[in-house]
mmCIF file of C-alpha atoms and ligand atoms in Angstrom:
data_model
loop_
_atom_site.group_PDB
_atom_site.id
_atom_site.type_symbol
_atom_site.label_atom_id
_atom_site.label_comp_id
_atom_site.label_asym_id
_atom_site.label_seq_id
_atom_site.Cartn_x
_atom_site.Cartn_y
_atom_site.Cartn_z
ATOM 1 C CA UNK A 153 13.702 -14.137 20.802
ATOM 2 C CA UNK A 154 13.590 -16.523 17.842
ATOM 3 C CA UNK A 155 16.391 -18.753 16.537
ATOM 4 C CA UNK A 156 17.216 -16.397 13.719
ATOM 5 C CA UNK A 157 17.706 -13.466 16.115
ATOM 6 C CA UNK A 158 19.802 -15.638 18.448
ATOM 7 C CA UNK A 159 22.004 -16.581 15.512
ATOM 8 C CA UNK A 160 22.335 -12.879 14.641
ATOM 9 C CA UNK A 161 23.329 -12.104 18.203
ATOM 10 C CA UNK A 162 25.873 -14.928 18.213
ATOM 11 C CA UNK A 163 27.455 -13.604 15.023
ATOM 12 C CA UNK A 164 27.632 -10.116 16.540
ATOM 13 C CA UNK A 165 29.178 -11.628 19.719
ATOM 14 C CA UNK A 166 31.857 -13.344 17.631
ATOM 15 C CA UNK A 167 32.474 -10.007 15.865
ATOM 16 C CA UNK A 168 32.876 -8.245 19.208
ATOM 17 C CA UNK A 169 35.264 -10.995 20.385
ATOM 18 C CA UNK A 170 37.270 -10.639 17.186
ATOM 19 C CA UNK A 171 37.466 -6.878 17.609
ATOM 20 C CA UNK A 172 38.541 -7.138 21.259
ATOM 21 C CA UNK A 173 41.165 -9.749 20.287
ATOM 22 C CA UNK A 174 42.502 -7.453 17.583
ATOM 23 C CA UNK A 175 42.756 -4.610 20.049
ATOM 24 C CA UNK A 176 44.479 -6.899 22.558
ATOM 25 C CA UNK A 177 47.042 -7.901 19.900
ATOM 26 C CA UNK A 178 47.762 -4.246 19.067
ATOM 27 C CA UNK A 179 48.196 -3.364 22.724
ATOM 28 C CA UNK A 180 50.440 -6.390 23.317
ATOM 29 C CA UNK A 181 52.658 -5.222 20.497
ATOM 30 C CA UNK A 182 52.924 -1.949 22.348
ATOM 31 C CA UNK A 183 53.998 -3.883 25.399
ATOM 32 C CA UNK A 184 50.815 -3.705 27.500
ATOM 33 C CA UNK A 185 48.978 -6.787 28.736
ATOM 34 C CA UNK A 186 45.329 -7.008 27.695
ATOM 35 C CA UNK A 187 42.449 -9.451 27.709
ATOM 36 C CA UNK A 188 38.799 -9.026 26.677
ATOM 37 C CA UNK A 189 36.919 -7.529 29.626
ATOM 38 C CA UNK A 190 34.735 -9.324 32.130
ATOM 39 C CA UNK A 191 31.630 -7.916 30.488
ATOM 40 C CA UNK A 192 32.378 -9.735 27.237
ATOM 41 C CA UNK A 193 32.609 -13.148 28.920
ATOM 42 C CA UNK A 194 29.570 -12.338 31.038
ATOM 43 C CA UNK A 195 27.704 -11.513 27.825
ATOM 44 C CA UNK A 196 28.721 -14.822 26.256
ATOM 45 C CA UNK A 197 27.583 -16.588 29.390
ATOM 46 C CA UNK A 198 24.160 -14.983 29.176
ATOM 47 C CA UNK A 199 23.947 -15.901 25.513
ATOM 48 C CA UNK A 200 24.789 -19.558 26.214
ATOM 49 C CA UNK A 201 22.211 -19.584 29.016
ATOM 50 C CA UNK A 202 19.613 -18.254 26.576
ATOM 51 C CA UNK A 203 19.321 -14.864 28.249
ATOM 52 C CA UNK A 204 19.846 -12.715 25.151
ATOM 53 C CA UNK A 205 18.465 -9.510 26.698
ATOM 54 C CA UNK A 206 21.118 -9.462 29.417
ATOM 55 C CA UNK A 207 23.744 -10.550 26.863
ATOM 56 C CA UNK A 208 23.022 -7.419 24.787
ATOM 57 C CA UNK A 209 23.506 -5.134 27.812
ATOM 58 C CA UNK A 210 26.864 -6.743 28.598
ATOM 59 C CA UNK A 211 28.104 -6.581 24.996
ATOM 60 C CA UNK A 212 27.224 -2.905 24.791
ATOM 61 C CA UNK A 213 29.236 -2.144 27.932
ATOM 62 C CA UNK A 214 32.125 -4.415 26.797
ATOM 63 C CA UNK A 215 32.682 -2.409 23.650
ATOM 64 C CA UNK A 216 34.073 1.131 23.525
ATOM 65 C CA UNK A 217 32.275 3.589 21.309
ATOM 66 C CA UNK A 218 34.382 4.756 18.379
ATOM 67 C CA UNK A 219 34.283 4.741 14.585
ATOM 68 C CA UNK A 220 35.657 1.158 14.455
ATOM 69 C CA UNK A 221 33.019 -0.319 16.763
ATOM 70 C CA UNK A 222 30.078 1.802 15.620
ATOM 71 C CA UNK A 223 28.843 -0.760 13.077
ATOM 72 C CA UNK A 224 28.669 -3.447 15.786
ATOM 73 C CA UNK A 225 26.657 -1.199 18.115
ATOM 74 C CA UNK A 226 24.334 -0.315 15.250
ATOM 75 C CA UNK A 227 23.920 -4.000 14.343
ATOM 76 C CA UNK A 228 22.912 -4.763 17.944
ATOM 77 C CA UNK A 229 20.426 -1.890 17.909
ATOM 78 C CA UNK A 230 18.948 -3.013 14.590
ATOM 79 C CA UNK A 231 18.619 -6.571 15.841
ATOM 80 C CA UNK A 232 16.745 -5.370 18.942
ATOM 81 C CA UNK A 233 14.398 -3.231 16.833
ATOM 82 C CA UNK A 234 13.617 -6.112 14.483
ATOM 83 C CA UNK A 235 12.838 -8.243 17.512
ATOM 84 C CA UNK A 236 10.277 -5.683 18.637
ATOM 85 C CA UNK A 237 12.457 -4.605 21.576
ATOM 86 C CA UNK A 238 12.343 -0.961 20.577
ATOM 87 C CA UNK A 239 13.050 0.390 24.091
ATOM 88 C CA UNK A 240 16.328 -1.488 24.162
ATOM 89 C CA UNK A 241 17.225 -0.330 20.616
ATOM 90 C CA UNK A 242 16.520 3.286 21.648
ATOM 91 C CA UNK A 243 18.762 2.862 24.714
ATOM 92 C CA UNK A 244 21.620 1.482 22.598
ATOM 93 C CA UNK A 245 21.394 4.387 20.144
ATOM 94 C CA UNK A 246 20.993 7.065 22.830
ATOM 95 C CA UNK A 247 23.993 5.586 24.634
ATOM 96 C CA UNK A 248 26.011 6.101 21.434
ATOM 97 C CA UNK A 249 24.936 9.726 21.121
ATOM 98 C CA UNK A 250 25.939 10.407 24.728
ATOM 99 C CA UNK A 251 29.587 9.777 23.784
ATOM 100 C CA UNK A 252 31.348 12.893 22.530
ATOM 101 C CA UNK A 253 33.960 10.837 20.606
ATOM 102 C CA UNK A 254 31.683 10.148 17.638
ATOM 103 C CA UNK A 255 32.467 11.985 14.429
ATOM 104 C CA UNK A 256 29.707 14.078 12.887
ATOM 105 C CA UNK A 257 29.026 11.599 10.063
ATOM 106 C CA UNK A 258 28.701 8.781 12.625
ATOM 107 C CA UNK A 259 26.291 10.893 14.664
ATOM 108 C CA UNK A 260 24.115 11.288 11.574
ATOM 109 C CA UNK A 261 24.108 7.516 11.102
ATOM 110 C CA UNK A 262 22.981 7.059 14.722
ATOM 111 C CA UNK A 263 20.301 9.750 14.321
ATOM 112 C CA UNK A 264 18.943 7.822 11.353
ATOM 113 C CA UNK A 265 18.785 4.579 13.343
ATOM 114 C CA UNK A 266 17.200 6.326 16.318
ATOM 115 C CA UNK A 267 14.606 7.875 13.994
ATOM 116 C CA UNK A 268 13.764 4.354 12.759
ATOM 117 C CA UNK A 269 13.371 3.222 16.384
ATOM 118 C CA UNK A 270 10.964 6.110 17.009
ATOM 119 C CA UNK A 271 9.018 5.242 13.854
ATOM 120 C CA UNK A 272 8.677 1.624 15.010
ATOM 121 C CA UNK A 273 7.535 2.860 18.431
ATOM 122 C CA UNK A 274 4.957 5.169 16.767
ATOM 123 C CA UNK A 275 6.753 8.314 18.024
ATOM 124 C CA UNK A 276 6.522 9.954 14.616
ATOM 125 C CA UNK A 277 7.052 13.560 15.758
ATOM 126 C CA UNK A 278 10.382 12.704 17.362
ATOM 127 C CA UNK A 279 11.443 10.678 14.313
ATOM 128 C CA UNK A 280 10.535 13.609 12.055
ATOM 129 C CA UNK A 281 12.783 16.032 13.973
ATOM 130 C CA UNK A 282 15.784 13.692 13.720
ATOM 131 C CA UNK A 283 15.221 13.004 10.029
ATOM 132 C CA UNK A 284 14.921 16.718 9.234
ATOM 133 C CA UNK A 285 18.247 17.187 10.983
ATOM 134 C CA UNK A 286 19.944 14.447 8.911
ATOM 135 C CA UNK A 287 18.416 15.834 5.695
ATOM 136 C CA UNK A 288 19.714 19.309 6.541
ATOM 137 C CA UNK A 289 23.213 18.264 7.560
ATOM 138 C CA UNK A 290 24.263 15.070 5.767
ATOM 139 C CA UNK A 291 24.605 14.931 1.997
ATOM 140 C CA UNK A 292 25.499 11.205 2.180
ATOM 141 C CA UNK A 293 22.411 10.142 4.127
ATOM 142 C CA UNK A 294 19.969 12.751 2.811
ATOM 143 C CA UNK A 295 18.148 10.471 0.330
ATOM 144 C CA UNK A 296 17.776 7.655 2.869
ATOM 145 C CA UNK A 297 16.376 10.061 5.479
ATOM 146 C CA UNK A 298 14.011 11.556 2.887
ATOM 147 C CA UNK A 299 12.596 8.076 2.115
ATOM 148 C CA UNK A 300 11.882 7.530 5.816
ATOM 149 C CA UNK A 301 10.326 10.976 6.168
ATOM 150 C CA UNK A 302 8.151 10.202 3.157
ATOM 151 C CA UNK A 303 6.869 7.076 4.951
ATOM 152 C CA UNK A 304 5.980 9.174 8.007
ATOM 153 C CA UNK A 305 4.048 11.778 6.006
ATOM 154 C CA UNK A 306 2.120 9.050 4.189
ATOM 155 C CA UNK A 307 1.233 7.321 7.458
ATOM 156 C CA UNK A 308 0.085 10.665 8.867
ATOM 157 C CA UNK A 309 -1.797 11.604 5.660
ATOM 158 C CA UNK A 310 0.253 14.824 5.422
ATOM 159 C CA UNK A 311 -0.002 14.864 1.645
ATOM 160 C CA UNK A 312 1.437 18.304 0.864
ATOM 161 C CA UNK A 313 4.486 17.582 3.051
ATOM 162 C CA UNK A 314 4.832 14.194 1.324
ATOM 163 C CA UNK A 315 4.770 15.936 -2.081
ATOM 164 C CA UNK A 316 7.489 18.392 -0.993
ATOM 165 C CA UNK A 317 9.776 15.597 0.223
ATOM 166 C CA UNK A 318 9.105 13.458 -2.853
ATOM 167 C CA UNK A 319 9.914 16.334 -5.174
ATOM 168 C CA UNK A 320 13.164 17.011 -3.332
ATOM 169 C CA UNK A 321 13.978 13.296 -3.633
ATOM 170 C CA UNK A 322 13.226 13.346 -7.366
ATOM 171 C CA UNK A 323 15.954 15.983 -7.738
ATOM 172 C CA UNK A 324 18.545 13.785 -6.008
ATOM 173 C CA UNK A 325 21.397 12.139 -7.902
ATOM 174 C CA UNK A 326 20.253 8.696 -6.726
ATOM 175 C CA UNK A 327 16.821 9.125 -8.324
ATOM 176 C CA UNK A 328 18.174 10.536 -11.544
ATOM 177 C CA UNK A 329 20.270 7.402 -11.974
ATOM 178 C CA UNK A 330 17.485 4.964 -11.093
ATOM 179 C CA UNK A 331 14.649 5.016 -13.611
ATOM 180 C CA UNK A 332 12.509 2.398 -11.825
ATOM 181 C CA UNK A 333 12.630 4.222 -8.460
ATOM 182 C CA UNK A 334 11.912 7.502 -10.181
ATOM 183 C CA UNK A 335 8.817 6.094 -11.892
ATOM 184 C CA UNK A 336 7.515 4.657 -8.599
ATOM 185 C CA UNK A 337 8.034 7.961 -6.860
ATOM 186 C CA UNK A 338 6.204 9.854 -9.615
ATOM 187 C CA UNK A 339 3.286 7.438 -9.256
ATOM 188 C CA UNK A 340 3.256 8.099 -5.515
ATOM 189 C CA UNK A 341 3.197 11.856 -6.103
ATOM 190 C CA UNK A 342 0.206 11.437 -8.426
ATOM 191 C CA UNK A 343 -1.623 9.572 -5.642
ATOM 192 C CA UNK A 344 -0.735 12.284 -3.093
ATOM 193 C CA UNK A 345 -2.362 14.851 -5.409
ATOM 194 C CA UNK A 346 -5.364 12.510 -5.743
ATOM 195 C CA UNK A 347 -5.705 12.495 -1.950
ATOM 196 C CA UNK A 348 -5.710 16.320 -1.930
ATOM 197 C CA UNK A 349 -8.186 16.384 -4.832
ATOM 198 C CA UNK A 350 -10.510 14.024 -2.930
ATOM 199 C CA UNK A 351 -10.388 16.318 0.110
ATOM 200 C CA UNK A 352 -11.402 19.242 -2.127
ATOM 201 C CA UNK A 353 -14.246 17.240 -3.662
ATOM 202 C CA UNK A 354 -15.569 16.323 -0.227
ATOM 203 C CA UNK A 355 -15.782 20.024 0.569
ATOM 204 C CA UNK A 356 -17.283 20.687 -2.904
ATOM 205 C CA UNK A 357 -14.286 22.712 -4.034
ATOM 206 C CA UNK A 358 -14.376 21.454 -7.624
ATOM 207 C CA UNK A 359 -11.948 24.047 -8.990
ATOM 208 C CA UNK A 360 -9.353 23.190 -6.315
ATOM 209 C CA UNK A 361 -9.841 19.501 -7.092
ATOM 210 C CA UNK A 362 -9.287 20.138 -10.817
ATOM 211 C CA UNK A 363 -6.003 21.923 -10.085
ATOM 212 C CA UNK A 364 -4.713 19.021 -7.986
ATOM 213 C CA UNK A 365 -5.819 16.505 -10.635
ATOM 214 C CA UNK A 366 -3.931 18.451 -13.315
ATOM 215 C CA UNK A 367 -0.804 18.216 -11.154
ATOM 216 C CA UNK A 368 -1.450 14.480 -10.650
ATOM 217 C CA UNK A 369 -1.575 14.010 -14.437
ATOM 218 C CA UNK A 370 1.676 15.954 -14.772
ATOM 219 C CA UNK A 371 3.313 13.618 -12.208
ATOM 220 C CA UNK A 372 2.052 10.373 -13.782
ATOM 221 C CA UNK A 373 -0.708 10.280 -16.363
ATOM 222 C CA UNK A 374 -1.049 6.470 -16.179
ATOM 223 C CA UNK A 375 -2.490 6.444 -12.646
ATOM 224 C CA UNK A 376 -6.016 5.076 -12.953
ATOM 225 C CA UNK A 377 -7.325 6.856 -9.908
ATOM 226 C CA UNK A 378 -6.703 10.246 -11.546
ATOM 227 C CA UNK A 379 -9.082 9.308 -14.381
ATOM 228 C CA UNK A 380 -11.759 8.120 -11.940
ATOM 229 C CA UNK A 381 -11.584 11.302 -9.873
ATOM 230 C CA UNK A 382 -11.507 13.452 -13.008
ATOM 231 C CA UNK A 383 -14.652 11.690 -14.217
ATOM 232 C CA UNK A 384 -16.442 12.385 -10.911
ATOM 233 C CA UNK A 385 -15.280 16.006 -11.031
ATOM 234 C CA UNK A 386 -16.335 16.455 -14.676
ATOM 235 C CA UNK A 387 -19.747 14.939 -13.947
ATOM 236 C CA UNK A 388 -20.215 17.404 -11.079
ATOM 237 C CA UNK A 389 -19.371 20.221 -13.488
ATOM 238 C CA UNK A 390 -21.751 18.956 -16.190
ATOM 239 C CA UNK A 391 -19.075 17.726 -18.611
ATOM 240 C CA UNK A 392 -20.738 14.360 -19.252
ATOM 241 C CA UNK A 393 -19.605 13.970 -22.867
ATOM 242 C CA UNK A 394 -15.995 14.327 -21.721
ATOM 243 C CA UNK A 395 -16.549 11.658 -19.015
ATOM 244 C CA UNK A 396 -17.907 9.131 -21.547
ATOM 245 C CA UNK A 397 -15.020 9.829 -23.900
ATOM 246 C CA UNK A 398 -12.293 9.468 -21.252
ATOM 247 C CA UNK A 399 -13.756 6.383 -19.556
ATOM 248 C CA UNK A 400 -14.343 4.625 -22.891
ATOM 249 C CA UNK A 401 -10.705 5.222 -23.750
ATOM 250 C CA UNK A 402 -9.633 3.779 -20.379
ATOM 251 C CA UNK A 403 -11.846 0.750 -20.978
ATOM 252 C CA UNK A 404 -9.780 -0.052 -24.051
ATOM 253 C CA UNK A 405 -6.471 0.621 -22.291
ATOM 254 C CA UNK A 406 -7.069 -1.491 -19.176
ATOM 255 C CA UNK A 407 -10.361 -3.472 -19.110
ATOM 256 C CA UNK A 408 -9.506 -4.923 -15.662
ATOM 257 C CA UNK A 409 -10.332 -1.567 -14.038
ATOM 258 C CA UNK A 410 -13.487 -0.871 -16.058
ATOM 259 C CA UNK A 411 -15.839 -2.034 -13.298
ATOM 260 C CA UNK A 412 -14.691 0.887 -11.152
ATOM 261 C CA UNK A 413 -15.799 3.395 -13.794
ATOM 262 C CA UNK A 414 -19.383 2.171 -13.928
ATOM 263 C CA UNK A 415 -21.163 4.558 -11.510
ATOM 264 C CA UNK A 416 -19.498 7.616 -13.114
ATOM 265 C CA UNK A 417 -20.172 6.293 -16.622
ATOM 266 C CA UNK A 418 -23.820 5.592 -15.804
ATOM 267 C CA UNK A 419 -24.248 9.054 -14.322
ATOM 268 C CA UNK A 420 -22.736 10.619 -17.443
ATOM 269 C CA UNK A 421 -25.001 8.660 -19.841
ATOM 270 C CA UNK A 422 -28.167 9.311 -17.823
ATOM 271 C CA UNK A 423 -27.550 12.996 -17.245
ATOM 272 C CA UNK A 424 -26.617 13.546 -20.865
ATOM 273 C CA UNK A 425 -29.814 11.912 -22.116
ATOM 274 C CA UNK A 426 -32.497 11.536 -19.427
ATOM 275 C CA UNK A 427 -34.758 9.484 -21.686
ATOM 276 C CA UNK A 428 -32.451 7.031 -23.422
ATOM 277 C CA UNK A 429 -29.332 7.322 -21.244
ATOM 278 C CA UNK A 430 -29.826 4.047 -19.381
ATOM 279 C CA UNK A 431 -30.524 2.095 -22.577
ATOM 280 C CA UNK A 432 -27.327 3.398 -24.173
ATOM 281 C CA UNK A 433 -25.378 2.670 -20.977
ATOM 282 C CA UNK A 434 -26.723 -0.894 -20.747
ATOM 283 C CA UNK A 435 -25.844 -1.528 -24.423
ATOM 284 C CA UNK A 436 -22.319 -0.311 -23.697
ATOM 285 C CA UNK A 437 -21.997 -2.779 -20.775
ATOM 286 C CA UNK A 438 -23.516 -5.667 -22.727
ATOM 287 C CA UNK A 439 -20.977 -5.142 -25.437
ATOM 288 C CA UNK A 440 -18.210 -5.104 -22.795
ATOM 289 C CA UNK A 441 -19.226 -8.441 -21.228
ATOM 290 C CA UNK A 442 -19.620 -10.064 -24.629
ATOM 291 C CA UNK A 443 -15.950 -9.372 -25.192
ATOM 292 C CA UNK A 444 -14.506 -9.620 -21.668
ATOM 293 C CA UNK A 445 -14.609 -12.080 -18.800
ATOM 294 C CA UNK A 446 -15.848 -9.410 -16.373
ATOM 295 C CA UNK A 447 -18.319 -10.784 -13.770
ATOM 296 C CA UNK A 448 -18.347 -7.545 -11.779
ATOM 297 C CA UNK A 449 -19.488 -5.619 -14.849
ATOM 298 C CA UNK A 450 -22.172 -8.253 -15.536
ATOM 299 C CA UNK A 451 -23.338 -8.103 -11.899
ATOM 300 C CA UNK A 452 -23.479 -4.304 -11.971
ATOM 301 C CA UNK A 453 -25.656 -4.344 -15.078
ATOM 302 C CA UNK A 454 -27.951 -7.014 -13.634
ATOM 303 C CA UNK A 455 -28.332 -5.069 -10.363
ATOM 304 C CA UNK A 456 -29.332 -2.003 -12.358
ATOM 305 C CA UNK A 457 -31.986 -3.975 -14.268
ATOM 306 C CA UNK A 458 -33.364 -5.389 -11.007
ATOM 307 C CA UNK A 459 -33.422 -1.930 -9.378
ATOM 308 C CA UNK A 460 -35.617 -0.757 -12.262
ATOM 309 C CA UNK A 461 -37.851 -3.840 -12.301
ATOM 310 C CA UNK A 462 -40.586 -2.183 -10.204
ATOM 311 C CA UNK A 463 -41.292 0.203 -13.088
ATOM 312 C CA UNK A 464 -40.863 -2.440 -15.774
ATOM 313 C CA UNK A 465 -41.225 -6.096 -14.605
ATOM 314 C CA UNK A 466 -39.662 -7.296 -17.851
ATOM 315 C CA UNK A 467 -36.279 -6.102 -16.534
ATOM 316 C CA UNK A 468 -35.836 -9.207 -14.307
ATOM 317 C CA UNK A 469 -36.331 -11.388 -17.372
ATOM 318 C CA UNK A 470 -33.686 -9.341 -19.207
ATOM 319 C CA UNK A 471 -31.302 -9.656 -16.230
ATOM 320 C CA UNK A 472 -31.721 -13.465 -16.226
ATOM 321 C CA UNK A 473 -31.034 -13.627 -19.948
ATOM 322 C CA UNK A 474 -27.858 -11.554 -19.601
ATOM 323 C CA UNK A 475 -26.624 -13.804 -16.780
ATOM 324 C CA UNK A 476 -27.490 -17.033 -18.650
ATOM 325 C CA UNK A 477 -25.444 -15.946 -21.648
ATOM 326 C CA UNK A 478 -22.582 -14.770 -19.421
ATOM 327 C CA UNK A 479 -22.490 -17.982 -17.334
ATOM 328 C CA UNK A 480 -22.548 -20.139 -20.468
ATOM 329 C CA UNK A 481 -19.581 -18.220 -21.825
ATOM 330 C CA UNK A 482 -17.404 -17.770 -18.703
ATOM 331 C CA UNK A 483 -18.549 -20.223 -15.972
ATOM 332 C CA UNK A 484 -18.593 -17.579 -13.218
ATOM 333 C CA UNK A 485 -19.629 -18.769 -9.724
ATOM 334 C CA UNK A 486 -20.613 -15.219 -8.771
ATOM 335 C CA UNK A 487 -22.882 -14.858 -11.804
ATOM 336 C CA UNK A 488 -24.245 -18.430 -11.488
ATOM 337 C CA UNK A 489 -25.263 -17.767 -7.899
ATOM 338 C CA UNK A 490 -27.047 -14.564 -8.905
ATOM 339 C CA UNK A 491 -28.833 -16.431 -11.687
ATOM 340 C CA UNK A 492 -30.082 -19.040 -9.176
ATOM 341 C CA UNK A 493 -31.376 -16.199 -6.967
ATOM 342 C CA UNK A 494 -33.367 -14.768 -9.875
ATOM 343 C CA UNK A 495 -34.791 -18.160 -10.835
ATOM 344 C CA UNK A 496 -35.804 -19.368 -7.343
ATOM 345 C CA UNK A 497 -39.358 -18.102 -7.823
ATOM 346 C CA UNK A 498 -39.728 -20.227 -10.931
ATOM 347 C CA UNK A 499 -38.485 -23.424 -9.211
ATOM 348 C CA UNK A 500 -41.123 -26.084 -8.481
ATOM 349 C CA UNK A 501 -42.232 -26.231 -4.855
ATOM 350 C CA UNK A 502 -40.502 -29.500 -3.938
ATOM 351 C CA UNK A 503 -37.004 -28.249 -4.923
ATOM 352 C CA UNK A 504 -37.444 -24.622 -3.833
ATOM 353 C CA UNK A 505 -36.157 -25.089 -0.263
ATOM 354 C CA UNK A 506 -33.109 -27.071 -1.483
ATOM 355 C CA UNK A 507 -32.271 -24.431 -4.048
ATOM 356 C CA UNK A 508 -32.704 -21.660 -1.441
ATOM 357 C CA UNK A 509 -30.364 -23.423 0.979
ATOM 358 C CA UNK A 510 -27.729 -24.026 -1.700
ATOM 359 C CA UNK A 511 -27.995 -20.398 -2.787
ATOM 360 C CA UNK A 512 -27.510 -19.041 0.740
ATOM 361 C CA UNK A 513 -24.536 -21.371 1.350
ATOM 362 C CA UNK A 514 -22.817 -20.288 -1.859
ATOM 363 C CA UNK A 515 -23.604 -16.625 -1.067
ATOM 364 C CA UNK A 516 -21.979 -16.976 2.335
ATOM 365 C CA UNK A 517 -18.882 -18.559 0.806
ATOM 366 C CA UNK A 518 -18.648 -15.770 -1.764
ATOM 367 C CA UNK A 519 -19.039 -13.115 0.959
ATOM 368 C CA UNK A 520 -16.230 -14.631 3.022
ATOM 369 C CA UNK A 521 -13.899 -14.683 0.053
ATOM 370 C CA UNK A 522 -11.303 -11.921 -0.239
ATOM 371 C CA UNK A 523 -12.168 -9.632 -3.112
ATOM 372 C CA UNK A 524 -8.895 -7.825 -3.745
ATOM 373 C CA UNK A 525 -5.261 -8.885 -3.941
ATOM 374 C CA UNK A 526 -1.989 -6.961 -4.111
ATOM 375 C CA UNK A 527 -0.016 -7.864 -7.230
ATOM 376 C CA UNK A 528 3.258 -6.970 -5.495
ATOM 377 C CA UNK A 529 3.120 -8.810 -2.136
ATOM 378 C CA UNK A 530 0.032 -11.037 -2.388
ATOM 379 C CA UNK A 531 -1.862 -9.331 0.472
ATOM 380 C CA UNK A 532 -5.594 -9.903 0.028
ATOM 381 C CA UNK A 533 -8.662 -8.442 1.659
ATOM 382 C CA UNK A 534 -12.302 -7.533 1.198
ATOM 383 C CA UNK A 535 -11.674 -3.831 0.789
ATOM 384 C CA UNK A 536 -9.872 -2.028 -2.022
ATOM 385 C CA UNK A 537 -6.989 0.130 -0.782
ATOM 386 C CA UNK A 538 -5.205 2.498 -3.132
ATOM 387 C CA UNK A 539 -2.101 1.911 -0.983
ATOM 388 C CA UNK A 540 -1.497 -1.735 -0.061
ATOM 389 C CA UNK A 541 -1.663 -1.972 3.782
ATOM 390 C CA UNK A 542 1.046 -4.630 3.745
ATOM 391 C CA UNK A 543 3.785 -3.564 1.318
ATOM 392 C CA UNK A 544 2.657 0.111 1.095
ATOM 393 C CA UNK A 545 2.744 0.102 -2.712
ATOM 394 C CA UNK A 546 0.310 2.443 -4.435
ATOM 395 C CA UNK A 547 -2.321 1.084 -6.872
ATOM 396 C CA UNK A 548 -1.038 -2.489 -6.635
ATOM 397 C CA UNK A 549 -4.350 -4.055 -5.521
ATOM 398 C CA UNK A 550 -6.686 -5.579 -8.082
ATOM 399 C CA UNK A 551 -10.141 -7.107 -7.930
ATOM 400 C CA UNK A 552 -9.906 -10.912 -7.774
ATOM 401 C CA UNK A 553 -13.587 -11.247 -8.632
ATOM 402 C CA UNK A 554 -13.280 -9.489 -11.915
ATOM 403 C CA UNK A 555 -12.257 -12.727 -13.551
ATOM 404 C CA UNK A 556 -14.404 -15.850 -13.395
ATOM 405 C CA UNK A 557 -11.450 -18.176 -12.990
ATOM 406 C CA UNK A 558 -10.104 -16.345 -9.911
HETATM 407 ZN ZN1 ZN B 983 1.207 -5.322 -1.224
#
C-alpha cells in the first residue's frame, strides 16, 4: 500500500473515530455510558503498525451499517479497489448488502460500487447484471450506471448493445444539459456503427455496411473513419468518382489525416482510368506535398514509384527528385533517410559502407520510434488505435510522423 493510500485510510479512520465519538455523545446525553469499541482501537493499532489490510477489517467491524455510516464503508471499499485489492473491496460491499437495514437507494449505491469491483476484477457478466438492475430501478443513479455499462460493452465489442445504451443515455436529462458530453457520446455512437460496418465489409455485405455508415453519419458526420470506410465501400461498389470527390474534400478539411486516404484514393484513380490513373494520382500527391509538410504522403508516393520501377527504371530517378525537393523544403529525417537509401548505389566505393551503416542505424532508430500519439492523454505507440488504449477516447490518436518536426 502506498503513502497516498495510507493517508486515505488514516483520514477514513479519523472519520470513523469522529462518528463513533458523536454517537457516544448522543448516547451519553440519553444517560448510557459508551466508548468506541475495541475493534476501532485495534484498527488504529494495525494502522500505526503499518498493517493496513488488518486495519480495514477492524474498521469495517467497528462501524454499524446504516445510512449515516454508508459513505465511510463505501470510501473504504473504493480505497481497496484503487489499491488493486478487489477481493477485499468486494467483501466490504457484499457485507453491506447482507444487512437488511439499508434503504433501497443505499442498496443501489452499493450495487453500483460492487459492479465497479467486478469490472476491475474482469467479471464483466456479473457487473452487467448489477448495472442493469440499477438502471431499471434507480432514476438517480441511472445515468452513472449506463456510463459503466457502456464501458463494458465497448470492452466486449458488443457494439449494438453499446449503441442501445448510448442512445438511452443521450435521452437523459444530464446529457441534454451537457453539450460537450453529448457531442462525445455522439462521436462514440458513430464509431460503434463504424465497427458494425467493418464487420459487414469483412463478410462482403456491402449493402449492410452502407446502412451502418449512413447511421454513423447521422450520429456524427465529422468522424473521419466514416469517410474512410465509405470510400472503401464505394470503391467496392464501383463508385470511384464519388470516392475521389469525397476524399479530396476531406483533404482540404483536415490535411493531417490525408495519408490514411491514400490507398483508397489510388484505387479510385486507377480503376477509373486504367491507363492514366496512376499519373493523375501521383500529380495529386505531388501537389499535396508541395503545399503541406506531410512526410508520410511523400513516402507513400515514393514507395509507389519504386514499386513500379521494374517496368520503368526512370521511376527511381523521379522518386529521388521528389524526395530531394521535399527534404530541402521540410527537413524530414524520415524522407532524408529514404533519400540516402535510394542514392547508396551512386555513392563512391570508399564511402558506400559508411553510408550503408549510417542508413541502417537511422532506420533502426526510426523503427523504434512511436508513430502515433493520443492528443487527449499523451499515450503513444507504434500502432494506430481508433480508441486510445489508455484514456479510451475515440479518434484521439494522430500520426506523429506526419510532420517533419515531430
Ligand atoms: Zn488517450
